[in-house]
Short mmCIF file of C-alpha atoms and ligand atoms in Angstrom, two decimals:
data_model
loop_
_atom_site.label_atom_id
_atom_site.label_comp_id
_atom_site.label_asym_id
_atom_site.label_seq_id
_atom_site.Cartn_x
_atom_site.Cartn_y
_atom_site.Cartn_z
CA UNK A 215 9.36 -5.13 26.41
CA UNK A 216 5.72 -5.36 27.47
CA UNK A 217 5.07 -1.75 26.54
CA UNK A 218 7.33 -1.51 23.51
CA UNK A 219 6.42 -2.67 20.02
CA UNK A 220 8.98 -4.63 17.99
CA UNK A 221 11.49 -2.44 16.12
CA UNK A 222 10.39 -1.42 12.65
CA UNK A 223 6.66 -1.77 13.35
CA UNK A 224 4.09 0.91 14.09
CA UNK A 225 0.78 1.51 15.75
CA UNK A 226 -1.54 3.42 13.47
CA UNK A 227 -3.62 5.47 15.86
CA UNK A 228 -6.88 7.41 15.38
CA UNK A 229 -5.91 10.71 13.81
CA UNK A 230 -3.46 8.86 11.56
CA UNK A 231 -5.66 5.93 10.57
CA UNK A 232 -8.08 8.23 8.71
CA UNK A 233 -5.30 8.94 6.21
CA UNK A 234 -4.91 5.20 5.66
CA UNK A 235 -8.63 4.76 5.20
CA UNK A 236 -8.70 7.58 2.69
CA UNK A 237 -5.73 6.13 0.78
CA UNK A 238 -7.33 2.70 0.78
CA UNK A 239 -10.58 4.16 -0.54
CA UNK A 240 -8.79 5.95 -3.39
CA UNK A 241 -7.01 2.66 -4.19
CA UNK A 242 -10.23 0.63 -4.19
CA UNK A 243 -11.94 3.11 -6.52
CA UNK A 244 -8.92 3.10 -8.81
CA UNK A 245 -8.90 -0.71 -8.98
CA UNK A 246 -12.59 -0.88 -9.76
CA UNK A 247 -12.15 1.59 -12.59
CA UNK A 248 -9.23 -0.38 -14.07
CA UNK A 249 -11.03 -3.71 -13.75
CA UNK A 250 -8.95 -5.22 -10.91
CA UNK A 251 -10.66 -7.30 -8.22
CA UNK A 252 -9.38 -7.85 -4.72
CA UNK A 253 -7.65 -11.00 -3.57
CA UNK A 254 -6.73 -11.74 0.06
CA UNK A 255 -4.08 -14.36 0.62
CA UNK A 256 -2.59 -15.58 3.93
CA UNK A 257 -0.07 -13.45 5.81
CA UNK A 258 2.24 -16.50 5.93
CA UNK A 259 3.08 -19.13 3.34
CA UNK A 260 5.43 -22.08 2.98
CA UNK A 261 8.98 -20.67 2.88
CA UNK A 262 9.61 -22.60 -0.31
CA UNK A 263 7.09 -20.44 -2.19
CA UNK A 264 9.16 -17.32 -1.61
CA UNK A 265 12.44 -19.13 -2.27
CA UNK A 266 11.05 -20.16 -5.63
CA UNK A 267 8.84 -17.18 -6.37
CA UNK A 268 11.05 -14.33 -5.20
CA UNK A 269 14.37 -16.02 -5.88
CA UNK A 270 16.99 -17.58 -3.62
CA UNK A 271 19.68 -15.11 -4.65
CA UNK A 272 17.68 -12.05 -3.59
CA UNK A 273 18.24 -9.91 -0.50
CA UNK A 274 14.67 -10.58 0.51
CA UNK A 275 15.10 -14.34 0.68
CA UNK A 276 18.76 -14.37 1.74
CA UNK A 277 18.59 -11.79 4.49
CA UNK A 278 15.18 -10.34 5.15
CA UNK A 279 12.57 -13.04 5.64
CA UNK A 280 10.84 -13.76 8.91
CA UNK A 281 11.13 -17.54 8.76
CA UNK A 282 10.25 -19.97 11.51
CA UNK A 283 9.29 -23.56 12.09
CA UNK A 284 5.67 -24.04 13.10
CA UNK A 285 4.62 -26.62 15.65
CA UNK A 286 4.32 -29.20 12.87
CA UNK A 287 7.97 -28.55 11.96
CA UNK A 288 7.10 -26.88 8.63
CA UNK A 289 9.17 -23.94 7.49
CA UNK A 290 6.85 -20.95 7.32
CA UNK A 291 7.63 -17.35 6.33
CA UNK A 292 5.72 -14.14 6.83
CA UNK A 293 5.10 -12.79 3.35
CA UNK A 294 7.78 -10.30 2.28
CA UNK A 295 5.88 -9.29 -0.87
CA UNK A 296 2.62 -10.07 -2.60
CA UNK A 297 3.27 -11.50 -6.05
CA UNK A 298 4.39 -15.02 -5.13
CA UNK A 299 1.28 -15.61 -3.02
CA UNK A 300 -1.03 -14.27 -5.75
CA UNK A 301 0.60 -16.61 -8.26
CA UNK A 302 0.22 -19.50 -5.80
CA UNK A 303 -3.47 -18.65 -5.35
CA UNK A 304 -3.92 -18.35 -9.14
CA UNK A 305 -2.58 -21.88 -9.52
CA UNK A 306 -4.20 -23.45 -6.49
CA UNK A 307 -7.63 -22.08 -7.40
CA UNK A 308 -7.16 -22.82 -11.11
CA UNK A 309 -7.86 -19.23 -12.08
CA UNK A 310 -5.90 -19.91 -15.29
CA UNK A 311 -8.79 -22.09 -16.46
CA UNK A 312 -11.14 -19.09 -16.63
CA UNK A 313 -11.11 -16.04 -18.91
CA UNK A 314 -7.76 -14.21 -19.08
CA UNK A 315 -6.23 -11.91 -18.11
CA UNK A 316 -7.02 -12.29 -14.43
CA UNK A 317 -6.60 -8.84 -12.88
CA UNK A 318 -6.16 -8.87 -9.11
CA UNK A 319 -5.18 -6.40 -6.43
CA UNK A 320 -4.16 -6.73 -2.79
CA UNK A 321 -3.66 -4.44 0.15
CA UNK A 322 -1.97 -5.52 3.33
CA UNK A 323 1.05 -5.90 5.57
CA UNK A 324 4.38 -7.31 4.36
CA UNK A 325 7.36 -8.27 6.52
CA UNK A 326 11.07 -7.80 5.90
CA UNK A 327 13.86 -7.94 8.42
CA UNK A 328 15.69 -4.87 7.22
CA UNK A 329 17.45 -1.99 9.02
CA UNK A 330 14.59 0.39 9.92
CA UNK A 331 14.79 4.06 8.94
CA UNK A 332 12.36 6.71 7.69
CA UNK A 333 10.37 5.00 4.93
CA UNK A 334 11.76 1.53 5.70
CA UNK A 335 10.09 -0.72 8.21
CA UNK A 336 9.96 -4.37 9.19
CA UNK A 337 6.21 -4.48 8.93
CA UNK A 338 5.00 -2.22 6.14
CA UNK A 339 1.98 -2.15 3.89
CA UNK A 340 1.72 -2.61 0.18
CA UNK A 341 -0.92 -2.08 -2.40
CA UNK A 342 -0.24 -4.22 -5.43
CA UNK A 343 -1.84 -5.37 -8.65
CA UNK A 344 -1.15 -8.46 -10.74
CA UNK A 345 -2.48 -9.10 -14.23
CA UNK A 346 -1.96 -12.71 -15.28
CA UNK A 347 -2.41 -14.33 -18.65
CA UNK A 348 -1.46 -11.74 -21.27
CA UNK A 349 1.73 -10.85 -23.15
CA UNK A 350 0.21 -7.65 -24.53
CA UNK A 351 2.59 -4.70 -24.07
CA UNK A 352 -0.53 -2.53 -23.72
CA UNK A 353 -1.06 -4.19 -20.36
CA UNK A 354 2.45 -3.18 -19.24
CA UNK A 355 1.56 0.39 -20.18
CA UNK A 356 -1.80 0.15 -18.40
CA UNK A 357 -0.19 -1.04 -15.17
CA UNK A 358 2.28 1.86 -15.22
CA UNK A 359 -0.44 4.36 -16.15
CA UNK A 360 -2.52 3.02 -13.28
CA UNK A 361 0.31 3.49 -10.80
CA UNK A 362 0.85 7.06 -12.00
CA UNK A 363 -2.90 7.69 -11.94
CA UNK A 364 -2.98 6.68 -8.28
CA UNK A 365 -0.25 9.12 -7.33
CA UNK A 366 -1.86 11.91 -9.29
CA UNK A 367 -5.29 11.26 -7.71
CA UNK A 368 -3.60 11.61 -4.34
CA UNK A 369 -2.30 15.00 -5.42
CA UNK A 370 1.38 13.99 -5.44
CA UNK A 371 3.73 16.07 -7.54
CA UNK A 372 7.21 15.46 -8.93
CA UNK A 373 6.74 11.76 -9.31
CA UNK A 374 8.96 10.08 -11.88
CA UNK A 375 8.45 6.84 -13.73
CA UNK A 376 11.68 5.00 -14.60
CA UNK A 377 11.38 2.19 -17.13
CA UNK A 378 13.73 -0.47 -18.40
CA UNK A 379 13.63 -3.83 -20.10
CA UNK A 380 15.43 -6.79 -18.54
CA UNK A 381 15.20 -8.97 -21.62
CA UNK A 382 14.15 -12.59 -21.50
CA UNK A 383 15.76 -16.02 -20.95
CA UNK A 384 16.89 -15.90 -24.61
CA UNK A 385 18.79 -12.61 -24.50
CA UNK A 386 19.62 -12.10 -20.84
CA UNK A 387 22.40 -14.71 -20.67
CA UNK A 388 24.33 -12.71 -23.26
CA UNK A 389 23.95 -9.58 -21.19
CA UNK A 390 24.77 -11.44 -17.99
CA UNK A 391 28.02 -12.66 -19.49
CA UNK A 392 28.95 -9.15 -20.66
CA UNK A 393 28.25 -7.85 -17.15
CA UNK A 394 30.33 -10.60 -15.58
CA UNK A 395 33.26 -9.72 -17.78
CA UNK A 396 32.86 -6.05 -16.92
CA UNK A 397 32.71 -6.61 -13.16
CA UNK A 398 35.43 -9.27 -13.03
CA UNK A 399 37.84 -6.51 -13.94
CA UNK A 400 36.56 -4.49 -10.99
CA UNK A 401 35.88 -7.16 -8.40
CA UNK A 402 38.40 -5.66 -5.99
CA UNK A 403 36.05 -2.77 -5.16
CA UNK A 404 32.86 -4.82 -4.95
CA UNK A 405 31.27 -5.52 -1.58
CA UNK A 406 31.32 -9.06 -0.19
CA UNK A 407 27.75 -9.75 -1.35
CA UNK A 408 28.41 -8.53 -4.87
CA UNK A 409 31.57 -10.60 -5.21
CA UNK A 410 29.30 -13.51 -4.36
CA UNK A 411 26.73 -12.36 -6.87
CA UNK A 412 29.27 -11.94 -9.64
CA UNK A 413 28.95 -15.53 -10.78
CA UNK A 414 25.41 -16.26 -9.62
CA UNK A 415 23.51 -13.11 -10.52
CA UNK A 416 25.63 -10.19 -11.72
CA UNK A 417 22.54 -8.07 -12.59
CA UNK A 418 22.00 -7.57 -8.91
CA UNK A 419 25.30 -5.70 -8.64
CA UNK A 420 23.60 -2.87 -10.53
CA UNK A 421 21.05 -2.75 -7.72
CA UNK A 422 23.57 -2.63 -4.86
CA UNK A 423 23.53 0.48 -2.70
CA UNK A 424 27.18 0.19 -1.50
CA UNK A 425 29.31 3.08 -2.64
CA UNK A 426 32.12 0.90 -4.05
CA UNK A 427 29.66 -1.13 -6.10
CA UNK A 428 27.90 1.98 -7.37
CA UNK A 429 31.23 3.39 -8.49
CA UNK A 430 32.19 0.11 -10.12
CA UNK A 431 28.90 0.06 -12.02
CA UNK A 432 29.66 3.34 -13.81
CA UNK A 433 29.87 2.64 -17.52
CA UNK A 434 28.63 -0.95 -17.17
CA UNK A 435 27.04 -2.45 -20.29
CA UNK A 436 23.27 -2.00 -20.41
CA UNK A 437 20.70 -4.65 -21.02
CA UNK A 438 19.11 -2.54 -23.73
CA UNK A 439 22.18 -3.14 -25.88
CA UNK A 440 21.65 -6.92 -25.69
CA UNK A 441 17.89 -7.28 -26.21
CA UNK A 442 16.71 -9.87 -28.72
CA UNK A 443 14.36 -8.55 -31.34
CA UNK A 444 11.07 -9.77 -29.75
CA UNK A 445 12.13 -8.08 -26.48
CA UNK A 446 13.11 -4.94 -28.32
CA UNK A 447 9.76 -4.85 -30.14
CA UNK A 448 7.94 -5.35 -26.84
CA UNK A 449 9.87 -2.56 -25.16
CA UNK A 450 9.25 -0.16 -28.07
CA UNK A 451 5.55 -0.98 -28.00
CA UNK A 452 5.35 -0.35 -24.24
CA UNK A 453 7.02 3.04 -24.59
CA UNK A 454 4.77 3.88 -27.55
CA UNK A 455 1.65 3.12 -25.49
CA UNK A 456 2.93 5.21 -22.59
CA UNK A 457 3.33 8.09 -25.02
CA UNK A 458 -0.18 7.56 -26.38
CA UNK A 459 -1.51 7.64 -22.83
CA UNK A 460 0.43 10.80 -22.09
CA UNK A 461 2.39 9.18 -19.25
CA UNK A 462 5.84 10.79 -18.97
CA UNK A 463 8.71 8.36 -18.34
CA UNK A 464 12.47 8.14 -18.28
CA UNK A 465 14.28 5.11 -19.65
CA UNK A 466 16.80 4.03 -17.03
CA UNK A 467 18.98 1.31 -18.56
CA UNK A 468 20.53 0.47 -15.16
CA UNK A 469 17.23 -0.21 -13.45
CA UNK A 470 17.07 -3.79 -12.23
CA UNK A 471 14.56 -4.84 -9.66
CA UNK A 472 15.33 -6.69 -6.48
CA UNK A 473 13.38 -9.78 -7.43
CA UNK A 474 14.76 -12.56 -9.60
CA UNK A 475 11.75 -13.41 -11.67
CA UNK A 476 11.30 -10.20 -13.64
CA UNK A 477 11.69 -10.24 -17.39
CA UNK A 478 11.15 -7.60 -20.07
CA UNK A 479 9.46 -4.53 -18.55
CA UNK A 480 10.77 -3.37 -15.17
CA UNK A 481 9.83 -0.03 -13.68
CA UNK A 482 10.10 2.04 -10.58
CA UNK A 483 8.26 5.13 -9.41
CA UNK A 484 10.34 7.64 -7.54
CA UNK A 485 9.17 10.56 -5.39
CA UNK A 486 11.44 13.48 -4.70
CA UNK A 487 10.22 14.15 -1.19
CA UNK A 488 10.69 10.94 0.72
CA UNK A 489 14.43 11.15 1.31
CA UNK A 490 16.72 8.16 0.99
CA UNK A 491 13.87 5.71 0.44
CA UNK A 492 12.65 7.44 -2.69
CA UNK A 493 11.03 4.46 -4.39
CA UNK A 494 7.31 4.64 -3.74
CA UNK A 495 6.42 1.84 -6.10
CA UNK A 496 7.77 -0.58 -8.60
CA UNK A 497 6.90 -3.51 -10.74
CA UNK A 498 7.37 -5.35 -13.94
CA UNK A 499 6.70 -8.37 -16.05
CA UNK A 500 7.32 -11.89 -14.76
CA UNK A 501 6.51 -14.18 -17.67
CA UNK A 502 8.38 -17.19 -16.27
CA UNK A 503 7.14 -17.06 -12.69
CA UNK A 504 3.92 -19.06 -12.97
CA UNK A 505 5.78 -21.88 -14.67
CA UNK A 506 8.61 -21.67 -12.13
CA UNK A 507 5.98 -22.15 -9.42
CA UNK A 508 4.84 -25.38 -11.06
CA UNK A 509 2.03 -24.03 -13.26
CA UNK A 510 1.41 -23.63 -16.97
CA UNK A 511 3.36 -21.17 -19.11
CA UNK A 512 1.38 -18.04 -18.21
CA UNK A 513 2.78 -14.50 -18.41
CA UNK A 514 2.16 -11.83 -15.81
CA UNK A 515 2.78 -8.22 -14.96
CA UNK A 516 2.25 -6.25 -11.77
CA UNK A 517 3.35 -3.54 -9.45
CA UNK A 518 3.43 -2.79 -5.75
CA UNK A 519 3.50 0.44 -3.86
CA UNK A 520 4.50 1.02 -0.25
CA UNK A 521 1.69 2.81 1.55
CA UNK A 522 3.90 4.27 4.30
CA UNK A 523 6.08 5.90 1.66
CA UNK A 524 3.09 7.25 -0.25
CA UNK A 525 1.74 8.77 2.96
CA UNK A 526 5.18 10.15 3.79
CA UNK A 527 5.42 11.79 0.36
CA UNK A 528 1.93 13.25 0.80
CA UNK A 529 2.86 14.62 4.20
CA UNK A 530 6.10 16.16 2.95
CA UNK A 531 4.21 17.77 0.06
CA UNK A 532 1.66 19.26 2.45
CA UNK A 533 -1.24 17.25 1.07
CA UNK A 534 -3.99 16.76 3.62
CA UNK A 535 -6.91 14.42 3.20
CA UNK A 536 -10.62 15.12 3.66
CA UNK A 537 -11.50 14.57 7.31
CA UNK A 538 -14.10 11.86 7.82
CA UNK A 539 -17.26 12.76 9.72
CA UNK A 540 -17.13 12.30 13.49
CA UNK A 541 -20.07 11.97 15.87
CA UNK A 542 -23.36 13.55 14.84
CA UNK A 543 -24.57 14.10 18.38
CA UNK A 544 -23.42 13.68 21.98
CA UNK A 545 -25.93 13.01 24.76
CA UNK A 546 -25.41 14.90 27.97
CA UNK A 547 -27.31 13.81 31.08
CA UNK A 548 -28.14 16.33 33.75
CA UNK A 549 -28.81 13.79 36.54
CA UNK A 550 -28.82 10.07 37.38
CA UNK A 551 -32.29 9.32 35.99
CA UNK A 552 -31.46 11.11 32.75
CA UNK A 553 -28.18 9.19 32.54
CA UNK A 554 -30.10 5.93 32.47
CA UNK A 555 -32.52 7.18 29.85
CA UNK A 556 -29.69 8.51 27.71
CA UNK A 557 -28.38 4.96 27.30
CA UNK A 558 -31.64 3.98 25.60
CA UNK A 559 -31.77 7.21 23.59
CA UNK A 560 -28.23 6.93 22.28
CA UNK A 561 -28.97 3.43 21.03
CA UNK A 562 -32.14 4.65 19.27
CA UNK A 563 -30.13 7.33 17.50
CA UNK A 564 -27.55 4.78 16.35
CA UNK A 565 -30.20 2.41 15.08
CA UNK A 566 -31.54 5.18 12.90
CA UNK A 567 -28.11 5.57 11.30
CA UNK A 568 -26.73 8.45 13.36
CA UNK A 569 -23.33 8.48 15.02
CA UNK A 570 -24.03 9.13 18.67
CA UNK A 571 -22.28 8.70 22.01
CA UNK A 572 -22.68 9.52 25.70
CA UNK A 573 -20.62 9.80 28.86
CA UNK A 574 -19.31 6.70 30.64
CA UNK A 575 -17.10 8.40 33.22
CA UNK A 576 -19.71 9.79 35.60
CA UNK A 577 -18.82 13.37 34.61
CA UNK A 578 -20.75 16.37 35.84
CA UNK A 579 -23.01 18.20 33.40
CA UNK A 580 -20.38 20.86 32.86
CA UNK A 581 -17.62 18.29 32.33
CA UNK A 582 -19.80 16.40 29.84
CA UNK A 583 -20.28 19.60 27.83
CA UNK A 584 -16.55 20.21 27.90
CA UNK A 585 -15.85 16.66 26.79
CA UNK A 586 -18.33 17.01 23.90
CA UNK A 587 -16.45 20.16 22.90
CA UNK A 588 -13.16 18.26 22.95
CA UNK A 589 -14.63 15.58 20.71
CA UNK A 590 -15.56 18.34 18.29
CA UNK A 591 -19.22 17.29 18.20
CA UNK A 592 -21.43 19.88 16.54
CA UNK A 593 -24.61 18.95 18.33
CA UNK A 594 -25.39 18.05 21.94
CA UNK A 595 -28.65 16.64 23.26
CA UNK A 596 -29.13 17.66 26.88
CA UNK A 597 -31.35 15.32 28.85
CA UNK A 598 -32.65 16.98 31.98
CA UNK A 599 -35.28 15.80 34.44
CA UNK A 600 -37.70 18.61 33.52
CA UNK A 601 -37.44 18.11 29.78
CA UNK A 602 -37.65 14.30 30.03
CA UNK A 603 -40.77 14.61 32.16
CA UNK A 604 -42.28 16.63 29.29
CA UNK A 605 -41.06 13.98 26.83
CA UNK A 606 -38.43 16.30 25.37
CA UNK A 607 -34.69 17.06 25.27
CA UNK A 608 -32.73 20.20 24.51
CA UNK A 609 -30.68 20.30 21.33
CA UNK A 610 -27.73 22.66 21.50
CA UNK A 611 -25.78 23.70 18.43
CA UNK A 612 -22.22 23.79 19.76
CA UNK A 613 -21.07 26.31 17.16
CA UNK A 614 -23.76 28.94 17.59
CA UNK A 615 -24.77 28.10 21.16
CA UNK A 616 -28.45 28.16 20.09
CA UNK A 617 -30.63 25.78 22.13
CA UNK A 618 -34.03 24.42 21.25
CA UNK A 619 -36.37 22.01 23.00
CA UNK A 620 -37.49 19.13 20.76
CA UNK A 621 -39.95 16.34 21.57
CA UNK A 622 -38.36 12.89 21.99
CA UNK A 623 -40.64 11.55 19.28
CA UNK A 624 -38.94 13.90 16.84
CA UNK A 625 -35.38 13.62 18.16
CA UNK A 626 -34.02 11.48 15.31
CA UNK A 627 -35.65 13.65 12.68
CA UNK A 628 -34.42 16.88 14.28
CA UNK A 629 -30.85 15.63 14.70
CA UNK A 630 -30.81 14.45 11.08
CA UNK A 631 -32.11 17.78 9.89
CA UNK A 632 -29.37 19.66 11.70
CA UNK A 633 -26.66 17.24 10.63
CA UNK A 634 -27.45 17.45 6.92
CA UNK A 635 -27.59 21.23 7.14
CA UNK A 636 -24.18 21.26 8.81
CA UNK A 637 -22.62 18.66 6.49
CA UNK A 638 -23.65 20.63 3.42
CA UNK A 639 -21.93 23.75 4.64
CA UNK A 640 -18.98 21.96 6.33
CA UNK A 641 -15.58 23.08 5.11
CA UNK A 642 -13.31 20.29 3.96
CA UNK A 643 -9.73 20.22 5.18
CA UNK A 644 -7.99 22.67 2.81
CA UNK A 645 -5.63 21.67 -0.01
CA UNK A 646 -6.76 18.10 -0.06
CA UNK A 647 -6.25 15.68 -2.92
CA UNK A 648 -8.89 15.81 -5.61
CA UNK A 649 -10.13 12.24 -5.71
P1 AMP B 752 9.45 -4.22 -3.74
O1 AMP B 752 8.47 -5.31 -3.38
O2 AMP B 752 10.76 -4.36 -3.05
O3 AMP B 752 9.53 -3.97 -5.20
O4 AMP B 752 8.85 -2.88 -3.10
C1 AMP B 752 7.73 -2.24 -3.62
C2 AMP B 752 7.48 -1.00 -2.81
O5 AMP B 752 7.22 -1.36 -1.45
C3 AMP B 752 8.66 -0.06 -2.72
O6 AMP B 752 8.66 0.82 -3.79
C4 AMP B 752 8.39 0.66 -1.43
O7 AMP B 752 7.47 1.70 -1.65
C5 AMP B 752 7.74 -0.39 -0.59
N1 AMP B 752 8.69 -1.02 0.35
C6 AMP B 752 9.56 -2.03 0.11
N2 AMP B 752 10.23 -2.36 1.22
C7 AMP B 752 9.79 -1.55 2.21
C8 AMP B 752 10.09 -1.41 3.60
N3 AMP B 752 10.98 -2.19 4.21
N4 AMP B 752 9.43 -0.45 4.30
C9 AMP B 752 8.51 0.33 3.70
N5 AMP B 752 8.18 0.23 2.40
C10 AMP B 752 8.80 -0.70 1.66
#
């Protein structure tokens, strides 16, 4: 136990973490360009927020939340998704009183007690955006275009956008009743959960992954056939904007999302290369959520994307990311006196903005050189007694093997000179994404 992490979690180690940093950087640039600003909410919230904000009849709330009592006997849950907390923060901080829409994004870990497999974890990371305060169908199109823009900046191919409309509280009850009638005739083949859902929330049967339920759903009525005219107009407008923006999409009339509060636009982004867990992102409109959480009648739309799945898709498509720069210089000490001086020197280099390191394992000169080679450092500064006595060190270019003595007073300048020369001609990891 002491040396094993909990199931469904991961350690993101150096070598891997650079991909995350790259992805996060692309996301932050994207958000800036689309006018979204970052929000950071707590990792845990009152359980009630998710019960209300995600929906009590959802898998997330029924089966997947990490819920516990804190020492003050309050029911607390680790956040399973981001929207409910953003809406809570929007209300608590009265962001609705300022100019609308409020466009926010978040990046961070989410927690769901689900059966782990490739692309599905108990702690995973999401990037999400929420735009609150506008009914404009252009915003629905913008959010979808933004999601697709992200995947294309990352170099992903064969990414599909599936769109549907879920109607609104005016027209959905009609559809719900038609679905109920349809599934009542087939309730013998439905799984236990779906038989339960039949009365409470029959839309969710369309979302069930059980084979029997999928079979039973063949030929089910679609929500598009029951839309009221304002919902139909909204849906048409959204699709029209997507066309204007040149964003390809497929209308999938059976797409329902796992969360209860969606209305009108619902969408999902699917990648071919991530296996069973092919959904790399999804979102939709949630015009009733703010009010359901005790706030004013404010509409909203958003989407969230799972970062592990995006990285998995990138890996399977052979997309590598630009490697970040490592150390500029490694200090090698030839003897004890030089070792001491190298501690001061390495700090001087760092204070002038260079990335520098030295040995802390008492290695021999030869072993220090070998270690510098393993680190992949391009430049080594060798501090020997003779050179230090002359107020100098030797700079060795690890690629060419060329060595030069430089005065200590010019060390920073000389290292910088060599680093810029090398950085300008450095090859970038081939076939990387063009962001
Ligand atoms: P959802 O909040 O369920 O709409 O999920 C949004 C996105 O988060 C999905 O499209 C996935 O990319 C990702 N996601 C959801 N659940 C998991 C999970 N258990 N493990 C990894 N990624 C997940």
